[in-house]
């Protein structure tokens, strides 16, 4: 499809402005005035709309296709949430308004949303308090790691510079720990896919600040030793961080605070049904146990005895300001609506059906694809296409074959410790019919790998483009469109 | 609950398939032995009940004030077409475009977004977005430290205090020496900034227009910074770039900014849009995702996420940044906005802002006791000095229906009487005169 720049024609307009009501002058000195206008396109409103609507049709989304992308929790995004976020009382609210009059009197409704959301979240996590400020999951990890650093610093424990990270972890864990000033050391997984306790014991010492553990882990497994792991970490004077990317598997059923974790982030754009937006905006609130409360970022939203809400800034041990304001408020608002809709029982049903759906898919696919760790899973199941790879059909080929059959592929080649990994997360919102259709497609692909492996090397053939040359893209990057010669 | 499709019959059959007769058995099977925790939460509500509750909360926010509040976050017009585009569920219910064949819509849109950021800033390369203007400036600083191998950073106090306090927060674990250089009355004190740059300096962070609204010529400055083997970084306001010499033409190495003004609602602080553009030299050191153009086996043009070896999922603790989710949908808003207003429309928006600001400043300065702070070169925001504490004056003006501006004393204690006033294309002659009358009445 043509780029929007190629559809431009001089003189076309796609928006209107009020007629000027004051003299059209400015105070920009001549030498600071732009010589050439920025080469933005010129289109009518209809042409703009048609361009983007047609572009949107080249995407798969949760609303168009089953999207079992492991560890991403592609559940349904309720539609009325979008309308709530667009209410003028929220959408037009300037973030500096609370600072214009003491005590946040001008934004009581918005502060109530943040406070109530953080309270419900703290209850679900089993933690003392939450901050809603982190702007994405990785930003939550960074915040959590900074809290751990602040905790040790406050105790004068300056040599704790190591963050332990299991080999199955998301790449964001080590990357976030590094931005918080830590050096990372890897803890191995054992033969069952759990943390290798011997390796953990060997690596814990008085230089370790903490352990970042995904729970349930990135293999979709619940590590039965979680409590022991937290105890070992604490005994070494370190703190236990829970990566809550997979919180959907246990919400309402287990509270990470009860398991012994000290700090945790969750992804509102996963467990709490806010849209992924094609890669963001997300929101990564962080919950903490009592001992980390003093270090939480500012500002903090509090509730006064009279039922009104306030912003509080005076916390001398706080790590400071990690975000410009109060977090991705528009996202928090949608998650709050979801929390209100679900209520106590709803959360429990979410995790139960998420786990059921994943185990159902696992049971139905077990004969056709290998499993490195053959045990019941939580909210996602990880298969290996290593059997198919022996016939020349790789995880990538299976994924592309699924696209031709109308399914978004699972996560491929992650976790790194499973060769040819295909990580399937159905979520609780999908029906049995959809799961059956997906499983049938996976079985057909496994069959094809046996009989006609070459057929899968061309997939996908039903999409606007086939497999793209990623090597060329990286070798000679074309990252923006040159201005066309007049 | 409307979001679970499994019927009782489905559930029973599926439980049987996995070898269980109840959910409790399933939980035991997967290794969860603890009893369910008591949850102190209310029962669930219907859609209508949730809507009613949130409408009630929305009505408790003061959005009916006439808005002259800016400080980096502006009340601009947003064409309805923008939310029609971002409201397409094929865009907003998709994930990061890891499967390019099934994500050409998102990928082409981001390529077009990157192109527009490049053209606005006059820089050759832009990434696919960062969280917000503050984190973007921090990431720029980290990029500069990486490529120079130096750890000393000079930061102008005429950079948004909201961004500065974020940078201070992130630096506390990073062995970076941060030197903040005091601003002039409404200028960045460029001479003093330059004096602070030593051979150990990795970069200088400035803002254009600066936090007081002043536009300054940075051309000679960036050349001098380069002479000292440091990088020049600026945070900018994209609407202003319709009229101002773009930062790329002033010699900056990295240009970042808050993109909220490009079709993204104020929404009480987020989600917003951090943008970043760099010179060719630094593209492989840039943080965040980037989309590139390439071809498929049949020679058809398409788009992919590229240069991924910079990123956390491959490079782990040695990645250029820890960012994973960015602000993709907000980047789409910016693209849709820039497409709708177009080449001339953006200039018209900027001219209207600038003209309203000139008129507002004249009206306000005509009031007895109100004085100008700083020079005459500004875009749409400026500082005035009041004969009383600005926070006190703003409080009185709220009762008259105006959010009159931002009192600078909160971040600059010595500027207690100074008010930062922002004027966008939305404000009318009557509203501006109304503000001046109201201010005169409360002095």
Coordinates of N, CA and C in Angstrom, one line a residue, chain B residues 160-250:
Chain B
X160 N 12.4 21.5 31.6 CA 11.2 21.2 32.4 C 11.6 20.7 33.8
X161 N 11.2 21.3 34.9 CA 11.6 20.7 36.2 C 10.9 19.3 36.4
X162 N 9.9 19.1 35.7 CA 9.3 17.7 35.8 C 10.2 16.7 35.2
X163 N 10.8 17.0 34.1 CA 11.8 16.1 33.4 C 13.1 16.0 34.3
X164 N 13.5 17.2 34.9 CA 14.7 17.2 35.6 C 14.6 16.3 36.9
X165 N 13.5 16.3 37.5 CA 13.4 15.5 38.8 C 13.3 14.0 38.4
X166 N 12.8 13.7 37.2 CA 12.9 12.3 36.8 C 14.3 11.9 36.5
X167 N 15.0 12.7 35.8 CA 16.4 12.4 35.5 C 17.2 12.2 36.8
X168 N 17.0 13.1 37.7 CA 17.7 13.0 39.0 C 17.4 11.6 39.7
X169 N 16.1 11.3 39.6 CA 15.7 10.0 40.2 C 16.4 8.8 39.6
X170 N 16.4 8.8 38.3 CA 17.0 7.6 37.6 C 18.6 7.6 37.8
X171 N 19.2 8.8 37.9 CA 20.6 8.8 38.0 C 21.2 8.3 39.3
X172 N 20.3 8.1 40.3 CA 20.9 7.9 41.7 C 21.6 6.5 41.8
X173 N 21.4 5.6 40.9 CA 22.1 4.3 41.0 C 23.1 4.2 39.9
X174 N 23.4 5.2 39.1 CA 24.1 5.0 37.9 C 25.5 5.7 37.8
X175 N 26.0 6.2 38.9 CA 27.3 6.7 38.8 C 27.4 7.8 37.7
X176 N 26.4 8.6 37.6 CA 26.5 9.8 36.7 C 26.5 11.1 37.5
X177 N 27.4 11.9 37.1 CA 27.5 13.2 37.8 C 26.7 14.2 37.0
X178 N 25.6 14.7 37.7 CA 24.7 15.6 37.1 C 24.9 17.0 37.6
X179 N 25.2 17.9 36.6 CA 25.5 19.3 37.0 C 24.3 20.2 36.4
X180 N 23.5 20.8 37.3 CA 22.4 21.6 36.9 C 22.9 23.1 36.9
X181 N 22.7 23.7 35.7 CA 23.2 25.1 35.6 C 22.0 26.0 35.6
X182 N 22.1 27.0 36.6 CA 20.9 27.9 36.8 C 20.6 28.7 35.5
X183 N 19.3 29.0 35.3 CA 18.8 29.7 34.2 C 18.9 31.2 34.4
X184 N 18.8 32.0 33.3 CA 18.6 33.4 33.5 C 17.2 33.8 33.7
X185 N 16.8 35.1 33.6 CA 15.4 35.5 34.0 C 14.4 34.6 33.2
X186 N 14.6 34.5 31.9 CA 13.7 33.6 31.1 C 14.5 32.9 30.0
X187 N 15.8 32.9 30.2 CA 16.7 32.3 29.2 C 17.5 31.2 29.8
X188 N 18.2 30.4 29.0 CA 18.9 29.3 29.4 C 20.3 29.6 29.9
X189 N 20.7 30.8 30.0 CA 22.1 31.2 30.4 C 23.1 30.4 29.6
X190 N 23.1 30.5 28.3 CA 23.9 29.7 27.4 C 25.4 29.8 27.7
X191 N 25.8 31.0 28.0 CA 27.2 31.2 28.3 C 27.6 30.4 29.5
X192 N 26.8 30.4 30.5 CA 27.2 29.6 31.7 C 27.1 28.1 31.5
X193 N 26.2 27.7 30.6 CA 26.1 26.3 30.3 C 27.4 25.8 29.6
X194 N 27.8 26.7 28.7 CA 29.0 26.3 28.0 C 30.2 26.2 28.9
X195 N 30.3 27.2 29.9 CA 31.4 27.1 30.8 C 31.4 25.8 31.6
X196 N 30.3 25.2 31.8 CA 30.2 24.0 32.6 C 30.6 22.8 31.8
X197 N 30.8 22.9 30.5 CA 31.2 21.8 29.7 C 32.7 21.6 29.7
X198 N 33.1 20.5 30.2 CA 34.6 20.2 30.3 C 34.9 19.0 29.4
X199 N 36.1 18.6 29.3 CA 36.5 17.4 28.5 C 35.8 16.2 29.0
X200 N 35.4 16.2 30.3 CA 34.8 15.0 30.9 C 33.3 14.9 30.6
X201 N 32.7 15.9 30.0 CA 31.3 16.0 29.8 C 30.8 15.1 28.7
X202 N 29.8 14.3 29.0 CA 29.2 13.4 27.9 C 28.2 14.2 27.1
X203 N 27.4 15.0 27.7 CA 26.4 15.7 27.0 C 25.8 16.9 27.7
X204 N 25.2 17.8 27.0 CA 24.5 18.9 27.6 C 23.0 18.8 27.2
X205 N 22.1 18.9 28.2 CA 20.7 18.7 27.9 C 20.0 20.1 28.1
X206 N 19.4 20.5 27.0 CA 18.7 21.8 27.0 C 17.3 21.6 26.4
X207 N 16.5 22.7 26.5 CA 15.1 22.6 26.0 C 14.8 23.8 25.1
X208 N 14.1 23.5 24.0 CA 13.8 24.5 22.9 C 12.4 24.3 22.4
X209 N 11.5 25.3 22.6 CA 11.7 26.5 23.5 C 11.9 26.0 24.9
X210 N 12.5 26.9 25.7 CA 12.8 26.4 27.1 C 11.6 26.5 28.0
X211 N 11.7 26.1 29.2 CA 10.5 25.9 30.1 C 9.8 27.2 30.3
X212 N 10.5 28.3 30.1 CA 9.9 29.7 30.3 C 9.2 30.1 29.0
X213 N 9.3 29.3 28.0 CA 8.7 29.6 26.7 C 9.6 30.3 25.7
X214 N 10.8 30.7 26.2 CA 11.7 31.4 25.3 C 12.4 30.6 24.3
X215 N 12.4 31.2 23.0 CA 13.2 30.5 22.0 C 14.5 31.1 21.8
X216 N 15.5 30.2 21.7 CA 16.9 30.7 21.7 C 17.7 30.0 20.5
X217 N 18.7 30.7 20.1 CA 19.6 30.2 19.0 C 20.7 29.3 19.6
X218 N 20.6 28.1 19.3 CA 21.6 27.1 19.8 C 22.7 26.8 18.8
X219 N 22.7 27.4 17.7 CA 23.7 26.9 16.6 C 25.1 27.0 17.1
X220 N 25.5 28.2 17.6 CA 26.9 28.4 18.0 C 27.2 27.4 19.2
X221 N 26.2 27.3 20.1 CA 26.4 26.5 21.2 C 26.7 25.0 20.9
X222 N 25.9 24.4 20.0 CA 26.1 23.0 19.6 C 27.5 22.8 19.0
X223 N 28.0 23.8 18.2 CA 29.3 23.7 17.7 C 30.4 23.7 18.8
X224 N 30.2 24.6 19.7 CA 31.1 24.7 20.8 C 31.1 23.4 21.7
X225 N 30.0 22.8 21.9 CA 29.8 21.6 22.6 C 30.6 20.4 21.9
X226 N 30.4 20.4 20.6 CA 31.1 19.4 19.8 C 32.6 19.6 19.8
X227 N 33.1 20.8 19.9 CA 34.5 21.1 20.0 C 35.0 20.4 21.3
X228 N 34.2 20.3 22.3 CA 34.6 19.7 23.5 C 34.3 18.2 23.6
X229 N 34.0 17.6 22.5 CA 33.8 16.2 22.4 C 32.6 15.7 23.2
X230 N 31.6 16.6 23.3 CA 30.4 16.2 24.0 C 29.2 16.3 23.0
X231 N 28.1 15.7 23.4 CA 26.9 15.7 22.6 C 25.9 16.8 23.0
X232 N 25.2 17.4 22.1 CA 24.2 18.4 22.4 C 22.8 17.7 22.2
X233 N 22.1 17.8 23.3 CA 20.8 17.1 23.3 C 19.7 18.1 23.6
X234 N 18.6 18.1 22.8 CA 17.5 19.0 23.2 C 16.2 18.3 23.2
X235 N 15.4 18.8 24.1 CA 14.0 18.4 24.3 C 13.2 19.5 23.6
X236 N 12.2 19.1 22.8 CA 11.5 20.2 22.1 C 10.0 19.9 22.1
X237 N 9.3 20.9 21.5 CA 7.8 21.0 21.5 C 7.4 20.9 20.1
X238 N 6.8 19.8 19.6 CA 6.7 19.6 18.2 C 5.8 20.6 17.5
X239 N 4.8 21.1 18.1 CA 3.9 22.1 17.4 C 4.7 23.4 17.1
X240 N 5.6 23.7 18.0 CA 6.4 24.9 17.8 C 7.3 24.8 16.6
X241 N 7.7 23.5 16.3 CA 8.6 23.3 15.2 C 8.0 23.6 13.8
X242 N 6.7 23.8 13.8 CA 6.1 24.3 12.5 C 6.6 25.6 12.1
X243 N 7.0 26.5 13.1 CA 7.5 27.8 12.8 C 9.0 28.0 13.1
X244 N 9.5 27.2 14.0 CA 10.9 27.4 14.4 C 11.9 26.7 13.6
X245 N 13.1 27.2 13.5 CA 14.2 26.5 12.9 C 14.3 25.1 13.6
X246 N 14.3 24.0 12.8 CA 14.3 22.7 13.5 C 15.6 22.4 14.2
X247 N 15.6 21.7 15.3 CA 16.8 21.4 16.0 C 17.9 20.7 15.2
X248 N 17.5 19.9 14.2 CA 18.4 19.3 13.3 C 19.3 20.3 12.6
X249 N 18.7 21.4 12.3 CA 19.5 22.5 11.6 C 20.3 23.3 12.5
X250 N 20.2 23.1 13.8 CA 21.0 23.8 14.8 C 22.2 23.0 15.3

